[in-house]
Short mmCIF file of C-alpha atoms in Angstrom, two decimals:
data_model
loop_
_atom_site.label_atom_id
_atom_site.label_comp_id
_atom_site.label_asym_id
_atom_site.label_seq_id
_atom_site.Cartn_x
_atom_site.Cartn_y
_atom_site.Cartn_z
CA MET A 243 26.64 18.55 -21.23
CA HIS A 244 26.14 16.71 -17.96
CA PHE A 245 24.16 13.50 -17.96
CA SER A 246 21.60 15.09 -15.66
CA ASP A 247 20.91 17.69 -18.37
CA LEU A 248 20.02 15.11 -21.02
CA PRO A 249 16.44 15.00 -22.34
CA GLU A 250 14.10 12.73 -20.44
CA ASP A 251 13.62 10.36 -23.39
CA ILE A 252 17.38 9.76 -23.58
CA LEU A 253 17.60 9.25 -19.83
CA LEU A 254 14.72 6.82 -19.99
CA LYS A 255 16.59 4.77 -22.61
CA ILE A 256 19.60 4.71 -20.31
CA ALA A 257 17.39 3.70 -17.40
CA THR A 258 15.75 0.97 -19.49
CA CYS A 259 19.15 -0.43 -20.39
CA ILE A 260 20.17 -0.44 -16.75
CA ASP A 261 16.89 -2.05 -15.80
CA ARG A 262 17.49 -4.81 -18.36
CA GLU A 263 20.91 -5.44 -16.87
CA TRP A 264 19.40 -5.53 -13.38
CA SER A 265 17.00 -8.23 -14.53
CA ASN A 266 19.98 -10.28 -15.70
CA GLY A 267 21.67 -9.99 -12.32
CA ASN A 268 24.35 -7.52 -13.47
CA THR A 269 23.40 -4.72 -11.08
CA TRP A 270 26.88 -3.73 -10.00
CA GLY A 271 28.54 -4.12 -13.40
CA SER A 272 26.01 -1.97 -15.23
CA PHE A 273 26.30 0.86 -12.75
CA ALA A 274 30.07 0.64 -12.56
CA VAL A 275 30.48 1.75 -16.19
CA LEU A 276 28.53 4.93 -15.55
CA ASP A 277 29.72 7.94 -13.64
CA SER A 278 27.95 9.20 -10.54
CA ARG A 279 25.95 11.93 -12.27
CA CYS A 280 24.69 9.52 -14.93
CA ARG A 281 23.61 6.95 -12.38
CA ALA A 282 21.54 9.45 -10.45
CA ALA A 283 20.06 10.99 -13.61
CA ALA A 284 19.20 7.64 -15.20
CA LEU A 285 17.63 6.34 -12.01
CA THR A 286 15.69 9.59 -11.67
CA ALA A 287 14.23 9.05 -15.14
CA ARG A 288 13.50 5.40 -14.41
CA LEU A 289 11.56 6.26 -11.28
CA ALA A 290 9.77 9.37 -12.50
CA ILE A 291 8.87 8.32 -16.03
CA ALA A 292 8.50 4.56 -15.77
CA GLN A 293 6.83 4.77 -12.33
CA ARG A 294 8.97 1.96 -10.89
CA TYR A 295 9.55 1.11 -7.25
CA PHE A 296 12.61 2.38 -5.41
CA LEU A 297 13.69 -0.93 -3.89
CA ILE A 298 15.30 -1.18 -0.45
CA LYS A 299 16.43 -4.66 0.58
CA ASP A 300 19.49 -6.65 1.63
CA ARG A 301 20.31 -8.15 -1.76
CA GLU A 302 22.12 -7.04 -4.90
CA ASP A 303 18.96 -5.95 -6.66
CA SER A 304 18.39 -3.32 -3.99
CA THR A 305 18.23 0.12 -5.58
CA VAL A 306 19.69 1.86 -2.56
CA GLN A 307 22.75 -0.43 -2.50
CA SER A 308 23.48 0.49 -6.10
CA LEU A 309 23.99 4.14 -5.19
CA TYR A 310 26.52 6.03 -3.16
CA PRO A 311 25.10 8.34 -0.47
CA LYS A 312 26.17 11.43 -2.44
CA GLU A 313 24.04 10.26 -5.36
CA LEU A 314 20.81 10.62 -3.40
CA THR A 315 20.33 14.05 -4.96
CA ALA A 316 17.35 16.34 -4.57
CA PRO A 317 16.06 15.55 -8.10
CA LEU A 318 16.32 11.85 -7.36
CA LEU A 319 14.46 12.12 -4.07
CA THR A 320 11.83 14.23 -5.80
CA ALA A 321 11.41 11.60 -8.52
CA ILE A 322 10.67 8.78 -6.11
CA ARG A 323 6.96 7.98 -6.13
CA LYS A 324 6.90 4.36 -5.00
CA ILE A 325 9.04 2.80 -2.28
CA HIS A 326 9.37 -0.95 -1.73
CA LEU A 327 10.96 -1.89 1.60
CA HIS A 328 11.88 -5.55 2.11
CA VAL A 329 12.06 -7.03 5.60
CA GLY A 330 15.69 -7.97 4.92
CA ALA A 331 16.63 -4.28 5.07
CA LEU A 332 15.81 -4.27 8.79
CA GLY A 333 19.09 -5.97 9.53
CA PRO A 334 19.90 -9.03 11.68
CA MET A 335 16.90 -9.18 13.98
CA ASN A 336 14.44 -11.86 15.01
CA VAL A 337 11.30 -10.67 13.25
CA ARG A 338 9.45 -13.74 14.54
CA SER A 339 9.97 -12.64 18.12
CA SER A 340 6.85 -12.46 20.29
CA ASN A 341 8.49 -9.93 22.62
CA ALA A 342 7.42 -6.38 21.71
CA VAL A 343 10.27 -4.75 23.66
CA GLU A 344 12.86 -6.96 21.95
CA LEU A 345 11.38 -6.11 18.56
CA GLN A 346 11.41 -2.39 19.23
CA ASP A 347 14.98 -2.32 20.56
CA ALA A 348 16.25 -4.35 17.62
CA ALA A 349 14.41 -2.23 15.08
CA ASN A 350 15.26 1.26 16.37
CA ALA A 351 18.88 1.20 15.24
CA THR A 352 18.22 -0.27 11.80
CA LEU A 353 15.18 1.84 10.95
CA THR A 354 16.48 5.32 11.78
CA HIS A 355 18.13 5.95 8.40
CA LEU A 356 15.13 4.47 6.62
CA TYR A 357 12.76 6.82 8.45
CA ILE A 358 14.78 9.84 7.39
CA PHE A 359 15.03 8.60 3.81
CA LEU A 360 11.30 7.93 3.54
CA ILE A 361 10.39 11.29 5.01
CA PHE A 362 12.58 13.26 2.61
CA CYS A 363 11.08 11.56 -0.46
CA GLN A 364 8.69 14.46 -0.72
CA ARG A 365 6.59 13.19 -3.62
CA SER A 366 6.31 9.53 -2.70
CA HIS A 367 2.73 8.32 -2.46
CA THR A 368 3.09 4.52 -2.43
CA LEU A 369 4.76 2.42 0.26
CA LYS A 370 5.09 -1.35 -0.06
CA LEU A 371 6.44 -3.46 2.80
CA THR A 372 7.24 -7.10 2.08
CA GLY A 373 8.13 -10.01 4.33
CA GLU A 374 8.69 -13.72 3.78
CA SER A 375 6.53 -16.43 5.33
CA TYR A 376 8.54 -19.63 5.20
CA SER A 377 12.13 -18.45 4.87
CA ARG A 378 14.51 -16.05 6.49
CA PRO A 379 14.26 -13.33 7.58
CA GLY A 380 10.51 -13.95 8.02
CA PRO A 381 7.30 -11.92 7.85
CA PHE A 382 7.22 -8.15 8.30
CA PRO A 383 6.14 -7.42 11.92
CA MET A 384 3.09 -5.15 12.15
CA GLN A 385 4.64 -3.55 15.23
CA ILE A 386 7.46 -2.15 13.09
CA VAL A 387 4.98 -1.12 10.39
CA LEU A 388 3.06 0.97 12.89
CA TRP A 389 6.17 2.46 14.52
CA MET A 390 7.42 3.47 11.08
CA LEU A 391 4.10 5.03 10.04
CA THR A 392 3.86 6.88 13.34
CA TYR A 393 7.37 8.30 12.98
CA MET A 394 6.77 9.28 9.36
CA HIS A 395 3.62 11.07 10.47
CA GLU A 396 4.99 12.91 13.50
CA PHE A 397 8.59 13.76 12.57
CA PRO A 398 7.84 16.14 9.65
CA LYS A 399 5.56 18.21 11.89
CA LYS A 400 8.27 18.59 14.52
CA ALA A 401 10.93 19.36 11.89
CA GLY A 402 8.74 21.78 9.97
CA ILE A 403 8.87 19.67 6.81
CA VAL A 404 6.00 19.46 4.34
CA SER A 405 5.59 15.75 3.69
CA PRO A 406 2.54 14.53 1.73
CA PRO A 407 0.66 11.58 3.21
CA ILE A 408 1.02 8.07 1.88
CA ARG A 409 -1.96 7.33 -0.37
CA VAL A 410 -1.20 3.68 -1.19
CA LEU A 411 -0.02 1.20 1.46
CA ILE A 412 0.70 -2.42 0.53
CA LEU A 413 1.60 -4.84 3.32
CA ASP A 414 2.68 -8.18 1.86
CA GLU A 415 3.35 -11.06 4.28
CA VAL A 416 2.96 -9.29 7.62
CA SER A 417 2.69 -10.82 11.10
CA TRP A 418 0.95 -9.83 14.31
CA TYR A 419 2.53 -11.91 17.05
CA THR A 420 2.31 -9.51 19.98
CA SER A 421 -0.07 -6.99 21.50
CA PHE A 422 1.19 -3.44 21.94
CA ARG A 423 0.09 0.10 22.53
CA TYR A 424 -1.67 1.36 19.44
CA PRO A 425 -0.49 4.60 17.77
CA LYS A 426 -2.61 7.67 17.25
CA HIS A 427 -5.65 7.24 15.06
CA ASP A 428 -4.59 9.63 12.28
CA VAL A 429 -1.39 7.82 11.26
CA ILE A 430 -2.90 6.45 8.03
CA SER A 431 -6.07 8.52 7.93
CA GLY A 432 -5.37 9.77 4.39
CA LEU A 433 -4.98 6.37 2.71
CA GLU A 434 -6.83 5.72 -0.54
CA THR A 435 -5.62 2.15 -1.15
CA LEU A 436 -4.79 -0.48 1.48
CA HIS A 437 -3.73 -4.04 0.66
CA ILE A 438 -2.84 -6.47 3.47
CA LYS A 439 -1.66 -10.06 3.17
CA TRP A 440 -1.53 -11.58 6.65
CA THR A 441 1.18 -14.23 6.58
CA SER A 442 0.09 -17.85 6.65
CA SER A 443 0.60 -19.84 9.82
CA SER A 444 3.63 -22.12 9.97
CA ARG A 445 5.08 -24.49 12.54
CA LYS A 446 8.07 -22.22 13.10
CA SER A 447 5.96 -19.14 13.75
CA PRO A 448 4.68 -18.24 17.21
CA GLN A 449 0.96 -17.97 17.76
CA SER A 450 -0.67 -14.70 16.76
CA SER A 451 -1.74 -12.36 19.52
CA PRO A 452 -5.19 -13.22 20.98
CA THR A 453 -6.28 -9.69 20.11
CA ALA A 454 -4.68 -9.68 16.65
CA CYS A 455 -7.96 -9.67 14.70
CA ARG A 456 -9.38 -6.85 16.78
CA GLU A 457 -6.19 -4.80 16.45
CA MET A 458 -6.00 -5.44 12.71
CA ALA A 459 -9.60 -4.25 12.32
CA ARG A 460 -8.83 -1.12 14.33
CA PHE A 461 -5.81 -0.43 12.15
CA ILE A 462 -7.92 -0.75 8.99
CA LYS A 463 -10.67 1.48 10.37
CA THR A 464 -8.33 4.42 10.83
CA SER A 465 -8.60 5.15 7.11
CA ARG A 466 -12.35 4.59 6.84
CA HIS A 467 -13.06 8.17 5.72
CA THR A 468 -10.69 8.21 2.74
CA LEU A 469 -10.16 4.61 1.65
CA GLN A 470 -11.29 3.75 -1.89
CA SER A 471 -9.81 0.26 -2.30
CA LEU A 472 -9.38 -2.38 0.43
CA LYS A 473 -7.84 -5.78 -0.27
CA LEU A 474 -7.39 -8.31 2.54
CA ASP A 475 -5.84 -11.76 2.12
CA PHE A 476 -6.10 -13.73 5.37
CA SER A 477 -6.05 -17.19 3.77
CA GLY A 478 -4.00 -19.77 5.63
CA ASN A 479 -3.98 -17.79 8.88
CA LEU A 480 -5.53 -19.68 11.78
CA ALA A 481 -6.03 -16.60 13.97
CA ALA A 482 -7.91 -14.79 11.21
CA LYS A 483 -10.08 -17.82 10.48
CA GLU A 484 -11.12 -18.13 14.09
CA GLY A 485 -11.53 -14.47 14.95
CA PHE A 486 -11.92 -12.04 12.05
CA ASP A 487 -15.36 -10.83 11.08
CA ILE A 488 -16.17 -8.14 8.53
CA ARG A 489 -18.53 -6.64 11.12
CA MET A 490 -15.44 -5.49 13.01
CA LEU A 491 -15.05 -2.74 10.41
CA GLY A 492 -18.54 -1.37 11.00
CA ASP A 493 -20.05 0.68 13.81
CA GLU A 494 -20.79 -2.48 15.79
CA GLY A 495 -17.18 -3.59 15.48
CA VAL A 496 -14.17 -2.48 17.47
CA GLY A 497 -15.68 0.92 18.16
CA ASN A 498 -13.89 4.21 18.63
CA GLU A 499 -10.19 3.91 17.82
CA ASP A 500 -9.19 6.19 20.66
CA SER A 501 -11.25 4.49 23.35
CA ASP A 502 -8.46 2.08 24.28
CA GLU A 503 -5.52 4.36 23.59
CA ASP A 504 -4.38 4.29 27.20
CA GLU A 505 -5.25 0.65 27.81
CA GLN A 506 -2.37 -1.51 28.99
CA VAL A 507 -1.18 -4.11 26.52
CA ASP A 508 -1.50 -7.01 28.92
CA GLY A 509 -5.01 -6.03 29.98
CA SER A 510 -3.97 -4.89 33.46
CA GLU A 511 -5.61 -2.03 35.36
CA LYS A 512 -4.46 1.48 34.58
CA LYS A 513 -2.29 2.94 37.33
CA ASN A 514 -1.19 6.40 38.33
CA GLY A 515 2.35 7.66 38.67
CA ASP A 516 2.73 6.08 42.12
CA GLY A 517 1.90 2.62 40.83
CA ASN A 518 -1.52 2.63 42.50
CA GLU A 519 -4.85 2.27 40.77
CA ASP A 520 -6.20 5.64 39.74
CA GLU A 521 -9.13 6.28 42.04
CA ASN A 522 -10.34 9.27 40.04
CA GLU A 523 -10.65 7.31 36.80
CA ASP A 524 -14.27 6.32 37.43
CA GLU A 525 -15.25 9.49 39.29
CA GLY A 526 -15.22 12.04 36.50
CA GLU A 527 -12.00 13.53 37.91
CA GLY A 528 -14.05 15.11 40.68
CA ASP A 529 -15.61 17.74 38.41
CA GLY A 530 -19.16 16.85 39.33
CA ARG A 531 -20.10 15.62 35.85
CA ASP A 532 -22.46 12.73 35.28
CA ASP A 533 -20.34 10.08 33.56
CA ASN A 534 -23.36 8.46 31.92
CA LYS A 535 -24.36 11.74 30.29
CA VAL A 536 -20.80 12.46 29.20
CA GLN A 537 -20.47 8.99 27.73
CA SER A 538 -23.77 9.32 25.87
CA GLN A 539 -22.71 12.68 24.47
CA ASP A 540 -19.39 11.22 23.30
CA GLN A 541 -21.21 8.35 21.62
CA VAL A 542 -23.45 10.79 19.76
CA GLU A 543 -20.42 12.77 18.60
CA ASP A 544 -18.63 9.60 17.49
CA LYS A 545 -21.73 8.48 15.62
CA GLY A 546 -21.89 11.84 13.90
CA LYS A 547 -18.25 11.57 12.83
CA ASP A 548 -18.85 8.10 11.42
CA GLU A 549 -21.70 9.12 9.14
CA GLN A 550 -19.15 9.44 6.35
CA ALA A 551 -17.28 6.25 7.24
CA TRP A 552 -16.58 4.00 4.25
CA LYS A 553 -18.60 6.20 1.90
CA LYS A 554 -15.65 6.50 -0.51
CA LEU A 555 -14.84 2.79 -0.63
CA ARG A 556 -15.43 1.42 -4.14
CA LYS A 557 -13.43 -1.84 -4.14
CA LEU A 558 -13.44 -4.53 -1.46
CA LYS A 559 -11.61 -7.84 -1.82
CA LEU A 560 -11.51 -10.28 1.09
CA THR A 561 -9.97 -13.75 0.87
CA ILE A 562 -10.15 -15.76 4.09
CA ASP A 563 -10.18 -19.40 5.19
CA VAL A 564 -13.42 -20.45 6.87
CA ASP A 565 -15.13 -23.47 8.34
CA LYS A 566 -18.54 -24.03 9.89
CA GLN A 567 -17.41 -22.42 13.16
CA SER A 568 -15.88 -19.28 11.64
CA PRO A 569 -17.73 -15.98 12.18
CA MET A 570 -17.92 -15.43 8.43
CA GLY A 571 -18.39 -19.07 7.50
CA ASN A 572 -21.65 -19.88 9.25
CA ASP A 573 -23.69 -16.81 8.23
CA ILE A 574 -23.17 -15.77 4.62
CA VAL A 575 -26.41 -13.77 4.55
CA GLY A 576 -25.45 -11.82 7.66
CA THR A 577 -21.94 -11.29 6.29
CA LEU A 578 -23.22 -9.84 3.01
CA ASP A 579 -25.77 -7.73 4.86
CA ALA A 580 -22.98 -6.30 7.02
CA ILE A 581 -20.95 -5.56 3.88
CA ALA A 582 -23.89 -3.83 2.20
CA THR A 583 -24.60 -1.77 5.32
CA THR A 584 -21.00 -0.84 6.08
CA PHE A 585 -19.83 -0.26 2.49
CA PRO A 586 -22.94 1.03 0.66
CA ASN A 587 -21.14 2.49 -2.37
CA LEU A 588 -19.19 -0.58 -3.47
CA GLU A 589 -18.67 -0.99 -7.21
CA ARG A 590 -16.53 -4.11 -6.92
CA LEU A 591 -16.99 -6.87 -4.32
CA ASN A 592 -14.65 -9.84 -4.24
CA LEU A 593 -15.64 -12.16 -1.38
CA ILE A 594 -13.65 -15.40 -1.52
CA LEU A 595 -14.41 -17.68 1.43
CA GLU A 596 -11.97 -20.59 1.19
CA PRO A 597 -12.76 -23.98 2.80
CA ASN A 598 -10.26 -24.53 5.57
CA ARG A 599 -9.62 -28.25 5.09
CA TYR A 600 -12.59 -30.27 3.95
CA TYR A 601 -15.08 -30.19 1.08
CA HIS A 602 -18.02 -29.75 3.42
CA ASP A 603 -16.41 -26.67 4.98
CA MET A 604 -17.39 -24.72 1.86
CA VAL A 605 -19.95 -21.96 2.33
CA ARG A 606 -23.14 -22.84 0.49
CA TYR A 607 -25.20 -20.62 -1.76
CA THR A 608 -28.62 -19.57 -0.53
CA PRO A 609 -31.24 -17.32 -2.17
CA GLY A 610 -31.10 -15.33 1.05
CA ILE A 611 -28.05 -13.44 -0.27
CA LEU A 612 -30.21 -11.68 -2.87
CA LYS A 613 -31.68 -9.24 -0.36
CA PRO A 614 -28.36 -7.84 0.96
CA LEU A 615 -26.90 -7.77 -2.56
CA SER A 616 -29.86 -5.70 -3.74
CA LYS A 617 -28.76 -2.94 -1.34
CA LEU A 618 -25.53 -2.42 -3.29
CA LYS A 619 -26.98 -0.10 -5.92
CA ASN A 620 -23.63 0.74 -7.55
CA LEU A 621 -22.25 -2.81 -7.76
CA ARG A 622 -20.72 -3.63 -11.15
CA TYR A 623 -18.31 -6.52 -10.46
CA LEU A 624 -19.13 -9.43 -8.15
CA PHE A 625 -16.84 -12.35 -7.23
CA LEU A 626 -18.22 -15.19 -5.10
CA ALA A 627 -16.96 -18.61 -3.96
CA LEU A 628 -20.13 -20.41 -2.86
CA ASP A 629 -20.98 -24.08 -3.24
CA LEU A 630 -24.11 -25.16 -5.14
CA GLU A 631 -23.39 -28.87 -5.42
CA CYS A 632 -23.98 -30.12 -1.86
CA GLU A 633 -27.62 -29.04 -1.72
CA SER A 634 -28.18 -30.53 -5.19
CA ASN A 635 -26.62 -33.84 -4.10
CA ASP A 636 -24.38 -33.63 -7.15
CA GLU A 637 -20.87 -33.76 -5.77
CA LEU A 638 -17.73 -34.67 -7.70
CA GLU A 639 -17.44 -38.40 -8.49
CA GLU A 640 -14.66 -38.58 -11.08
CA ASP A 641 -12.02 -36.27 -12.51
CA HIS A 642 -12.43 -34.29 -15.73
CA ASP A 643 -16.16 -34.98 -15.98
CA HIS A 644 -17.29 -32.42 -18.54
CA VAL A 645 -20.93 -33.38 -18.08
CA TRP A 646 -20.63 -32.54 -14.38
CA TYR A 647 -18.85 -29.29 -15.26
CA ASN A 648 -21.86 -28.39 -17.39
CA ARG A 649 -24.34 -29.12 -14.61
CA CYS A 650 -22.30 -26.89 -12.27
CA LEU A 651 -22.33 -24.18 -14.95
CA HIS A 652 -26.12 -24.34 -15.26
CA ARG A 653 -26.56 -23.97 -11.50
CA ARG A 654 -24.35 -20.87 -11.39
CA TYR A 655 -26.03 -19.43 -14.45
CA ALA A 656 -29.44 -19.69 -12.75
CA ALA A 657 -28.07 -18.11 -9.56
CA THR A 658 -26.47 -15.32 -11.60
CA GLN A 659 -29.82 -14.63 -13.30
CA ASP A 660 -31.43 -14.21 -9.87
CA ILE A 661 -28.63 -11.86 -8.83
CA ALA A 662 -28.96 -9.89 -12.08
CA ASN A 663 -32.63 -9.26 -11.38
CA VAL A 664 -31.87 -7.54 -8.05
CA CYS A 665 -28.52 -5.90 -8.90
CA LEU A 666 -29.54 -3.76 -11.84
CA ASN A 667 -26.12 -2.19 -12.46
CA LEU A 668 -24.12 -5.42 -12.20
CA THR A 669 -22.19 -6.15 -15.42
CA HIS A 670 -19.81 -8.98 -14.45
CA CYS A 671 -20.28 -11.96 -12.14
CA TYR A 672 -17.53 -14.49 -11.37
CA TRP A 673 -17.88 -17.74 -9.44
CA LYS A 674 -14.95 -19.61 -7.94
CA GLN A 675 -15.71 -23.31 -7.67
CA HIS A 676 -13.67 -25.19 -5.10
CA ILE A 677 -12.35 -28.73 -5.51
CA ILE A 678 -13.24 -29.63 -9.09
CA ASP A 679 -11.02 -32.72 -9.10
CA SER A 680 -9.39 -35.21 -6.75
CA GLU A 681 -6.25 -33.05 -6.58
CA GLY A 682 -8.17 -30.18 -4.97
CA ASN A 683 -7.92 -27.76 -7.89
CA ASN A 684 -10.32 -24.86 -8.27
CA GLY A 685 -12.13 -23.47 -11.30
CA TRP A 686 -13.86 -20.26 -12.37
CA GLN A 687 -17.15 -19.56 -14.15
CA PHE A 688 -17.53 -16.13 -15.79
CA PHE A 689 -20.78 -14.38 -16.71
CA ARG A 690 -21.53 -11.06 -18.35
CA LEU A 691 -24.78 -9.26 -17.55
CA GLU A 692 -26.51 -6.90 -19.97
CA ASN A 693 -29.77 -5.02 -20.46
CA GLU A 694 -31.78 -5.78 -23.58
CA ASP A 695 -34.91 -4.12 -24.91
CA SER A 696 -38.01 -6.29 -24.66
CA THR A 697 -41.78 -6.01 -24.31
CA ASP A 698 -44.07 -7.19 -21.54
CA ALA A 699 -47.45 -8.92 -21.85
CA ASN A 700 -49.12 -5.55 -22.46
CA GLY A 701 -46.78 -4.63 -25.28
CA GLN A 702 -44.89 -2.06 -23.21
CA LYS A 703 -41.17 -1.66 -23.79
CA ILE A 704 -39.05 -2.85 -20.86
CA GLN A 705 -35.41 -3.51 -20.06
CA LYS A 706 -34.72 -7.21 -19.65
CA ARG A 707 -31.71 -8.48 -17.73
CA VAL A 708 -29.77 -11.02 -19.77
CA VAL A 709 -26.94 -13.27 -18.56
CA LYS A 710 -24.30 -14.41 -21.05
CA THR A 711 -21.81 -17.21 -20.39
CA LYS A 712 -18.09 -16.76 -20.94
CA GLN A 713 -16.59 -19.76 -22.72
CA ARG A 714 -14.24 -22.02 -20.77
CA TRP A 715 -11.67 -24.42 -22.18
CA TRP A 716 -13.89 -27.48 -21.77
CA MET A 717 -16.65 -25.73 -23.74
CA ALA A 718 -14.57 -25.55 -26.91
CA GLU A 719 -15.99 -27.35 -29.95
CA GLU A 720 -13.37 -30.10 -29.97
CA TRP A 721 -14.24 -31.09 -26.38
CA VAL A 722 -17.98 -30.95 -27.05
CA GLU A 723 -17.54 -33.32 -29.97
CA ARG A 724 -15.34 -35.61 -27.93
CA VAL A 725 -17.89 -35.87 -25.09
CA LYS A 726 -20.64 -36.55 -27.63
CA SER A 727 -18.70 -39.34 -29.32
CA GLU A 728 -17.39 -40.99 -26.14
CA GLN A 729 -20.35 -40.55 -23.76
CA GLY A 730 -23.25 -39.90 -26.11
CA VAL A 731 -24.06 -36.61 -24.35
CA ASP A 732 -24.73 -33.44 -26.33
CA LEU A 733 -23.58 -30.60 -24.08
CA GLN A 734 -26.01 -27.67 -24.13
CA PHE A 735 -24.74 -24.52 -22.46
CA PRO A 736 -26.97 -21.96 -20.75
CA GLY A 737 -27.73 -18.68 -22.49
CA GLU A 738 -25.59 -17.07 -25.15
CA VAL A 739 -21.95 -18.15 -25.02
CA ILE A 740 -19.30 -15.45 -25.43
CA LEU A 741 -16.26 -16.88 -27.16
CA GLY A 742 -13.01 -16.76 -25.23
CA LYS A 743 -9.63 -15.56 -26.47
CA VAL A 744 -7.67 -17.99 -28.63
CA ASP A 745 -3.88 -17.92 -28.76
CA GLN A 746 -1.70 -18.27 -31.87
CA TYR A 747 -1.81 -22.05 -31.64
CA GLY A 748 -5.60 -22.20 -31.52
CA TYR A 749 -5.89 -22.99 -27.81
CA LEU A 750 -8.50 -21.24 -25.72
CA HIS A 751 -6.83 -18.65 -23.51
CA GLU A 752 -7.43 -19.16 -19.79
CA VAL A 753 -6.88 -16.54 -17.12
CA TYR A 754 -6.82 -17.87 -13.57
CA SER A 755 -6.68 -14.55 -11.75
CA CYS A 756 -10.22 -13.61 -10.79
CA GLY A 757 -11.52 -12.49 -14.13
CA GLU A 758 -8.88 -9.89 -14.89
CA ASP A 759 -9.24 -10.82 -18.56
CA ASP A 760 -12.80 -9.54 -18.55
CA SER A 761 -12.44 -6.38 -16.53
CA ASP A 762 -11.01 -2.98 -17.14
CA GLU A 763 -9.94 -2.75 -13.50
CA SER A 764 -7.47 -4.73 -11.47
CA SER A 765 -8.83 -6.72 -8.58
#
């Protein structure tokens, strides 16, 4: 019996063994003891059954380097669901270059075989592209991302190949250093999940393109009719802080994606084939049409097409550095109103506005956010990072002040109760509190919202919104007793306290990743 004919459970055991060896750095040795057919069969099982990434990079843990070309069999290509392409696989090129022509010339030769490989993985639905911010070879250039997506979209049509669209696109540590001609609007129109981490600024990196935020917004909007989950991490990026606004993704944002398709990258006038300015461009091509009427008709058609924009989006996570001058930092009410208007069916909203440098750069809570939040009728999970201490004149004075922690908790509990009264389907509310000690650390407060039966003044049964507090480490009994004995303060916590998880040693379990311990969904 050939290895490829073994039952899937046996192949999975083989694949698991190989995977264990890979983790120990023995990639080549573990594969060397297996024959070609076994390698392909075991990897097929590993990819198809365990749903692992097919890794393409320039190091020994690269999956593609562990195989010979003849081992890329049809069953193996069919088994590939997730592909992870590292920027190192692009070869020796200057990915930090600000010259679009240089980038394209350097990338064409190294990407050709990757294009073909990606296209022939006929069941792949997830593509992850990863760069590196502060080390070689650097971030993944968005220019190459778009060239790759365009080629993957257009080549199968020309070759007569049935290639399913990518449903999940993850861009980790990408850059946008240059302006360039934007590809056709339908390149990623079928996406369901889009995650983008825009690389942090560094001294070695060139400045981002002046139009980078606008172009990034246009890129995101191309999947507005199908996208269900959108996660954007623009923290640490100066260009995003100064220019990105969530309104860019709405109708009042960058507008029709095709309107600038023929616009020159450097902003110069469009010219005809003779190098002269096209005189017919503003004359309706001499067909006697009224340009104003034509433009109005086009706007009506575009508006009609956008009636379904963002209707499928259920999850939105945006992390971005702000200050008092940032578009999203000086108008939290307008920002939330734009979110509620643009993404009306959100079930999960994670809006983390990070202070750029100073404590007073933090965005402050205001009761004005209740009105836009009330428009999100389906909202179940809410994550906010708003300050409530500045207005209360109760800022941090000393480290590890549990009494101050408790006052901060009470303020967020009261704000959560107000939110619960207008967001009737909300079940979880998380608050990120910036700078809780002199070292600049952050903390989280978790609340669970429930409906309880009650009666009004007339004796009628009603549903009452109740907020319950999730226990934090400093709320444990031993710390409460310690504060009482040392400071003479009896800590009283707001509402009913839900006990946290305790590990085998009796310590309260803390999860620092945005409440993932309390949610059945990943953020």
